Amino acid sequence: MSWLGSAIVSNILGSLLLTFVYGYLYLQNRNRYMWIWTLGWLAYFARFCFAYLMMDGPENVLLLMANQLAALISGVLLLWGTHVFLEKRLPRQWLYLTAAVVAWIVIGVLGRFSFLAVTIPSFVFLGAVYVWTGITLLRSKALKGSEKKLLGIAFIAWGIHKADYPFLRAVTAFAPWGYAIGAILEFSVALGMLLVYFQKMRLEI
């Protein structure tokens, strides 16, 4: 298996593990935000499954569209779940922008637009989603301590990394490293989310 294939498989296994962990925590307490986060990690897992299926075969527009949409949906679900966790309303602007980007992905893939034309708007938006999630956490007065800072900074770093995907994905030598960096940031975010979750549970008890 190539380095790229190994990197994608590691992301598949990691995101699947996170889906099970978050799903288990949801079953324990039935918190709405935990359910939304679980769906977010499930979409993230699906994204890498689609990426793996596309790796060696001929170009498949349905798989490409599914990959792009799964990545987008995952980020928006993590954003939504974070707002629910913080007991804040998700601004409607994010929903309108999400609908516009979904439409762009569908039109771009079916219209056979170039890779950059399809991915730049979607991944720049996705990067903005993660950065905004991090800023929202850092500004929150409901959370205290280093856990909040860790999670906020991890989300911002992940967002910046997401935004560079369209430019670095085509660089064969860098692609495996990009997935590896993404996996590190993914687990940093997941760990931070668990830390603030347990902090909140401790305060409620």
mmCIF file of N, CA and C in Angstrom, residues 43-127:
data_model
loop_
_atom_site.group_PDB
_atom_site.id
_atom_site.type_symbol
_atom_site.label_atom_id
_atom_site.label_comp_id
_atom_site.label_asym_id
_atom_site.label_seq_id
_atom_site.Cartn_x
_atom_site.Cartn_y
_atom_site.Cartn_z
ATOM 1 N N ALA A 43 -19.687 11.600 9.571
ATOM 2 C CA ALA A 43 -19.523 12.197 8.241
ATOM 3 C C ALA A 43 -18.046 12.303 7.882
ATOM 4 N N TYR A 44 -17.215 12.596 8.877
ATOM 5 C CA TYR A 44 -15.771 12.692 8.644
ATOM 6 C C TYR A 44 -15.204 11.320 8.266
ATOM 7 N N PHE A 45 -15.683 10.274 8.936
ATOM 8 C CA PHE A 45 -15.298 8.900 8.592
ATOM 9 C C PHE A 45 -15.707 8.574 7.157
ATOM 10 N N ALA A 46 -16.933 8.952 6.782
ATOM 11 C CA ALA A 46 -17.411 8.673 5.423
ATOM 12 C C ALA A 46 -16.564 9.389 4.384
ATOM 13 N N ARG A 47 -16.136 10.603 4.718
ATOM 14 C CA ARG A 47 -15.323 11.380 3.787
ATOM 15 C C ARG A 47 -14.056 10.616 3.381
ATOM 16 N N PHE A 48 -13.389 10.000 4.359
ATOM 17 C CA PHE A 48 -12.158 9.287 4.063
ATOM 18 C C PHE A 48 -12.431 7.950 3.383
ATOM 19 N N CYS A 49 -13.572 7.356 3.652
ATOM 20 C CA CYS A 49 -13.951 6.147 2.911
ATOM 21 C C CYS A 49 -14.102 6.465 1.423
ATOM 22 N N PHE A 50 -14.758 7.574 1.129
ATOM 23 C CA PHE A 50 -14.903 7.986 -0.267
ATOM 24 C C PHE A 50 -13.541 8.314 -0.883
ATOM 25 N N ALA A 51 -12.668 8.957 -0.109
ATOM 26 C CA ALA A 51 -11.332 9.295 -0.608
ATOM 27 C C ALA A 51 -10.546 8.032 -0.941
ATOM 28 N N TYR A 52 -10.675 7.006 -0.114
ATOM 29 C CA TYR A 52 -9.963 5.755 -0.357
ATOM 30 C C TYR A 52 -10.483 5.072 -1.627
ATOM 31 N N LEU A 53 -11.791 5.086 -1.815
ATOM 32 C CA LEU A 53 -12.370 4.455 -3.000
ATOM 33 C C LEU A 53 -11.950 5.168 -4.279
ATOM 34 N N MET A 54 -11.673 6.470 -4.177
ATOM 35 C CA MET A 54 -11.272 7.241 -5.351
ATOM 36 C C MET A 54 -9.786 7.128 -5.652
ATOM 37 N N MET A 55 -9.015 6.564 -4.734
ATOM 38 C CA MET A 55 -7.564 6.684 -4.786
ATOM 39 C C MET A 55 -6.956 6.089 -6.053
ATOM 40 N N ASP A 56 -7.310 4.881 -6.426
ATOM 41 C CA ASP A 56 -6.656 4.203 -7.544
ATOM 42 C C ASP A 56 -7.554 3.987 -8.752
ATOM 43 N N GLY A 57 -8.856 4.148 -8.585
ATOM 44 C CA GLY A 57 -9.768 3.891 -9.679
ATOM 45 C C GLY A 57 -9.932 5.080 -10.596
ATOM 46 N N PRO A 58 -10.698 4.915 -11.686
ATOM 47 C CA PRO A 58 -10.981 6.032 -12.581
ATOM 48 C C PRO A 58 -11.841 7.082 -11.868
ATOM 49 N N GLU A 59 -11.819 8.294 -12.382
ATOM 50 C CA GLU A 59 -12.569 9.380 -11.745
ATOM 51 C C GLU A 59 -14.054 9.052 -11.714
ATOM 52 N N ASN A 60 -14.647 9.172 -10.549
ATOM 53 C CA ASN A 60 -16.063 8.887 -10.358
ATOM 54 C C ASN A 60 -16.710 10.137 -9.769
ATOM 55 N N VAL A 61 -17.610 10.745 -10.544
ATOM 56 C CA VAL A 61 -18.180 12.025 -10.115
ATOM 57 C C VAL A 61 -19.018 11.873 -8.848
ATOM 58 N N LEU A 62 -19.668 10.732 -8.690
ATOM 59 C CA LEU A 62 -20.503 10.542 -7.508
ATOM 60 C C LEU A 62 -19.643 10.433 -6.248
ATOM 61 N N LEU A 63 -18.527 9.701 -6.345
ATOM 62 C CA LEU A 63 -17.629 9.583 -5.202
ATOM 63 C C LEU A 63 -16.980 10.930 -4.872
ATOM 64 N N LEU A 64 -16.603 11.665 -5.916
ATOM 65 C CA LEU A 64 -16.000 12.981 -5.705
ATOM 66 C C LEU A 64 -16.994 13.917 -5.012
ATOM 67 N N MET A 65 -18.239 13.904 -5.481
ATOM 68 C CA MET A 65 -19.267 14.740 -4.870
ATOM 69 C C MET A 65 -19.517 14.317 -3.426
ATOM 70 N N ALA A 66 -19.608 13.011 -3.186
ATOM 71 C CA ALA A 66 -19.849 12.502 -1.834
ATOM 72 C C ALA A 66 -18.706 12.882 -0.900
ATOM 73 N N ASN A 67 -17.471 12.808 -1.395
ATOM 74 C CA ASN A 67 -16.303 13.170 -0.593
ATOM 75 C C ASN A 67 -16.357 14.635 -0.177
ATOM 76 N N GLN A 68 -16.636 15.503 -1.127
ATOM 77 C CA GLN A 68 -16.703 16.938 -0.848
ATOM 78 C C GLN A 68 -17.841 17.274 0.110
ATOM 79 N N LEU A 69 -19.010 16.670 -0.121
ATOM 80 C CA LEU A 69 -20.165 16.956 0.722
ATOM 81 C C LEU A 69 -19.977 16.422 2.138
ATOM 82 N N ALA A 70 -19.376 15.230 2.265
ATOM 83 C CA ALA A 70 -19.150 14.661 3.591
ATOM 84 C C ALA A 70 -18.208 15.538 4.410
ATOM 85 N N ALA A 71 -17.146 16.054 3.768
ATOM 86 C CA ALA A 71 -16.221 16.943 4.464
ATOM 87 C C ALA A 71 -16.934 18.201 4.938
ATOM 88 N N LEU A 72 -17.757 18.773 4.063
ATOM 89 C CA LEU A 72 -18.491 19.988 4.403
ATOM 90 C C LEU A 72 -19.478 19.744 5.540
ATOM 91 N N ILE A 73 -20.257 18.679 5.425
ATOM 92 C CA ILE A 73 -21.277 18.371 6.430
ATOM 93 C C ILE A 73 -20.638 18.098 7.787
ATOM 94 N N SER A 74 -19.501 17.410 7.787
ATOM 95 C CA SER A 74 -18.810 17.125 9.042
ATOM 96 C C SER A 74 -18.456 18.414 9.775
ATOM 97 N N GLY A 75 -17.870 19.354 9.059
ATOM 98 C CA GLY A 75 -17.477 20.611 9.684
ATOM 99 C C GLY A 75 -18.653 21.400 10.216
ATOM 100 N N VAL A 76 -19.726 21.457 9.448
ATOM 101 C CA VAL A 76 -20.917 22.211 9.873
ATOM 102 C C VAL A 76 -21.562 21.552 11.090
ATOM 103 N N LEU A 77 -21.568 20.223 11.140
ATOM 104 C CA LEU A 77 -22.129 19.527 12.299
ATOM 105 C C LEU A 77 -21.305 19.786 13.563
ATOM 106 N N LEU A 78 -19.982 19.811 13.429
ATOM 107 C CA LEU A 78 -19.145 20.117 14.592
ATOM 108 C C LEU A 78 -19.382 21.553 15.060
ATOM 109 N N LEU A 79 -19.576 22.458 14.107
ATOM 110 C CA LEU A 79 -19.893 23.848 14.454
ATOM 111 C C LEU A 79 -21.235 23.930 15.170
ATOM 112 N N TRP A 80 -22.237 23.276 14.619
ATOM 113 C CA TRP A 80 -23.579 23.291 15.211
ATOM 114 C C TRP A 80 -23.562 22.671 16.610
ATOM 115 N N GLY A 81 -22.918 21.500 16.729
ATOM 116 C CA GLY A 81 -22.859 20.838 18.022
ATOM 117 C C GLY A 81 -22.166 21.696 19.071
ATOM 118 N N THR A 82 -21.139 22.436 18.659
ATOM 119 C CA THR A 82 -20.442 23.320 19.599
ATOM 120 C C THR A 82 -21.346 24.442 20.078
ATOM 121 N N HIS A 83 -22.147 24.999 19.179
ATOM 122 C CA HIS A 83 -23.091 26.045 19.582
ATOM 123 C C HIS A 83 -24.142 25.489 20.554
ATOM 124 N N VAL A 84 -24.624 24.281 20.281
ATOM 125 C CA VAL A 84 -25.588 23.666 21.191
ATOM 126 C C VAL A 84 -24.930 23.413 22.546
ATOM 127 N N PHE A 85 -23.689 22.943 22.523
ATOM 128 C CA PHE A 85 -22.937 22.691 23.749
ATOM 129 C C PHE A 85 -22.800 23.962 24.588
ATOM 130 N N LEU A 86 -22.557 25.077 23.910
ATOM 131 C CA LEU A 86 -22.382 26.364 24.597
ATOM 132 C C LEU A 86 -23.712 27.067 24.853
ATOM 133 N N GLU A 87 -24.816 26.385 24.457
ATOM 134 C CA GLU A 87 -26.163 26.935 24.620
ATOM 135 C C GLU A 87 -26.317 28.255 23.876
ATOM 136 N N LYS A 88 -25.802 28.267 22.645
ATOM 137 C CA LYS A 88 -25.924 29.426 21.769
ATOM 138 C C LYS A 88 -26.652 29.026 20.500
ATOM 139 N N ARG A 89 -27.332 29.989 19.906
ATOM 140 C CA ARG A 89 -28.022 29.741 18.647
ATOM 141 C C ARG A 89 -27.031 29.869 17.489
ATOM 142 N N LEU A 90 -27.076 28.913 16.575
ATOM 143 C CA LEU A 90 -26.213 28.971 15.405
ATOM 144 C C LEU A 90 -26.714 30.070 14.470
ATOM 145 N N PRO A 91 -25.870 31.050 14.130
ATOM 146 C CA PRO A 91 -26.305 32.119 13.219
ATOM 147 C C PRO A 91 -26.810 31.561 11.889
ATOM 148 N N ARG A 92 -27.921 32.100 11.419
ATOM 149 C CA ARG A 92 -28.535 31.601 10.187
ATOM 150 C C ARG A 92 -27.624 31.776 8.976
ATOM 151 N N GLN A 93 -26.722 32.749 9.047
ATOM 152 C CA GLN A 93 -25.826 32.982 7.920
ATOM 153 C C GLN A 93 -25.025 31.736 7.561
ATOM 154 N N TRP A 94 -24.672 30.955 8.580
ATOM 155 C CA TRP A 94 -23.913 29.732 8.318
ATOM 156 C C TRP A 94 -24.754 28.722 7.541
ATOM 157 N N LEU A 95 -26.044 28.669 7.819
ATOM 158 C CA LEU A 95 -26.924 27.749 7.092
ATOM 159 C C LEU A 95 -27.066 28.174 5.635
ATOM 160 N N TYR A 96 -27.222 29.477 5.398
ATOM 161 C CA TYR A 96 -27.344 29.971 4.027
ATOM 162 C C TYR A 96 -26.062 29.722 3.240
ATOM 163 N N LEU A 97 -24.932 30.000 3.870
ATOM 164 C CA LEU A 97 -23.643 29.781 3.205
ATOM 165 C C LEU A 97 -23.412 28.296 2.929
ATOM 166 N N THR A 98 -23.803 27.442 3.875
ATOM 167 C CA THR A 98 -23.670 25.995 3.669
ATOM 168 C C THR A 98 -24.483 25.544 2.470
ATOM 169 N N ALA A 99 -25.730 26.016 2.371
ATOM 170 C CA ALA A 99 -26.584 25.657 1.232
ATOM 171 C C ALA A 99 -25.958 26.117 -0.083
ATOM 172 N N ALA A 100 -25.360 27.310 -0.077
ATOM 173 C CA ALA A 100 -24.735 27.831 -1.294
ATOM 174 C C ALA A 100 -23.526 26.996 -1.693
ATOM 175 N N VAL A 101 -22.727 26.587 -0.714
ATOM 176 C CA VAL A 101 -21.537 25.790 -1.021
ATOM 177 C C VAL A 101 -21.932 24.389 -1.479
ATOM 178 N N VAL A 102 -22.968 23.809 -0.866
ATOM 179 C CA VAL A 102 -23.470 22.504 -1.317
ATOM 180 C C VAL A 102 -23.891 22.595 -2.781
ATOM 181 N N ALA A 103 -24.623 23.651 -3.130
ATOM 182 C CA ALA A 103 -25.059 23.836 -4.522
ATOM 183 C C ALA A 103 -23.852 23.973 -5.447
ATOM 184 N N TRP A 104 -22.823 24.709 -4.992
ATOM 185 C CA TRP A 104 -21.624 24.877 -5.798
ATOM 186 C C TRP A 104 -20.918 23.547 -6.031
ATOM 187 N N ILE A 105 -20.815 22.729 -4.991
ATOM 188 C CA ILE A 105 -20.161 21.425 -5.141
ATOM 189 C C ILE A 105 -20.903 20.572 -6.167
ATOM 190 N N VAL A 106 -22.219 20.507 -6.061
ATOM 191 C CA VAL A 106 -23.023 19.701 -6.994
ATOM 192 C C VAL A 106 -22.865 20.212 -8.419
ATOM 193 N N ILE A 107 -22.988 21.527 -8.602
ATOM 194 C CA ILE A 107 -22.864 22.111 -9.936
ATOM 195 C C ILE A 107 -21.450 21.914 -10.478
ATOM 196 N N GLY A 108 -20.444 22.143 -9.621
ATOM 197 C CA GLY A 108 -19.066 22.030 -10.065
ATOM 198 C C GLY A 108 -18.669 20.620 -10.458
ATOM 199 N N VAL A 109 -19.092 19.641 -9.661
ATOM 200 C CA VAL A 109 -18.738 18.255 -9.969
ATOM 201 C C VAL A 109 -19.476 17.768 -11.217
ATOM 202 N N LEU A 110 -20.778 18.017 -11.279
ATOM 203 C CA LEU A 110 -21.546 17.580 -12.449
ATOM 204 C C LEU A 110 -21.143 18.342 -13.711
ATOM 205 N N GLY A 111 -20.723 19.589 -13.524
ATOM 206 C CA GLY A 111 -20.300 20.387 -14.668
ATOM 207 C C GLY A 111 -18.860 20.151 -15.070
ATOM 208 N N ARG A 112 -18.192 19.228 -14.383
ATOM 209 C CA ARG A 112 -16.797 18.879 -14.689
ATOM 210 C C ARG A 112 -15.870 20.084 -14.560
ATOM 211 N N PHE A 113 -16.124 20.918 -13.553
ATOM 212 C CA PHE A 113 -15.217 22.025 -13.291
ATOM 213 C C PHE A 113 -13.872 21.454 -12.851
ATOM 214 N N SER A 114 -12.842 22.278 -12.913
ATOM 215 C CA SER A 114 -11.513 21.825 -12.486
ATOM 216 C C SER A 114 -11.512 21.534 -10.988
ATOM 217 N N PHE A 115 -10.500 20.757 -10.552
ATOM 218 C CA PHE A 115 -10.373 20.405 -9.145
ATOM 219 C C PHE A 115 -10.311 21.657 -8.272
ATOM 220 N N LEU A 116 -9.513 22.628 -8.692
ATOM 221 C CA LEU A 116 -9.387 23.853 -7.908
ATOM 222 C C LEU A 116 -10.686 24.639 -7.878
ATOM 223 N N ALA A 117 -11.391 24.683 -8.994
ATOM 224 C CA ALA A 117 -12.645 25.441 -9.054
ATOM 225 C C ALA A 117 -13.683 24.867 -8.101
ATOM 226 N N VAL A 118 -13.679 23.545 -7.939
ATOM 227 C CA VAL A 118 -14.647 22.908 -7.042
ATOM 228 C C VAL A 118 -14.209 23.030 -5.584
ATOM 229 N N THR A 119 -12.934 22.794 -5.336
ATOM 230 C CA THR A 119 -12.483 22.659 -3.949
ATOM 231 C C THR A 119 -12.124 23.971 -3.260
ATOM 232 N N ILE A 120 -11.680 24.965 -3.997
ATOM 233 C CA ILE A 120 -11.284 26.212 -3.325
ATOM 234 C C ILE A 120 -12.449 26.829 -2.557
ATOM 235 N N PRO A 121 -13.625 27.044 -3.182
ATOM 236 C CA PRO A 121 -14.733 27.625 -2.398
ATOM 237 C C PRO A 121 -15.157 26.741 -1.229
ATOM 238 N N SER A 122 -15.237 25.424 -1.457
ATOM 239 C CA SER A 122 -15.747 24.541 -0.410
ATOM 240 C C SER A 122 -14.774 24.419 0.758
ATOM 241 N N PHE A 123 -13.480 24.299 0.478
ATOM 242 C CA PHE A 123 -12.532 24.108 1.575
ATOM 243 C C PHE A 123 -12.133 25.421 2.239
ATOM 244 N N VAL A 124 -12.192 26.526 1.517
ATOM 245 C CA VAL A 124 -11.993 27.818 2.181
ATOM 246 C C VAL A 124 -13.156 28.074 3.137
ATOM 247 N N PHE A 125 -14.374 27.745 2.695
ATOM 248 C CA PHE A 125 -15.538 27.875 3.583
ATOM 249 C C PHE A 125 -15.407 26.933 4.774
ATOM 250 N N LEU A 126 -14.997 25.685 4.510
ATOM 251 C CA LEU A 126 -14.834 24.720 5.595
ATOM 252 C C LEU A 126 -13.768 25.195 6.587
ATOM 253 N N GLY A 127 -12.682 25.765 6.062
ATOM 254 C CA GLY A 127 -11.664 26.316 6.945
ATOM 255 C C GLY A 127 -12.227 27.429 7.810
#
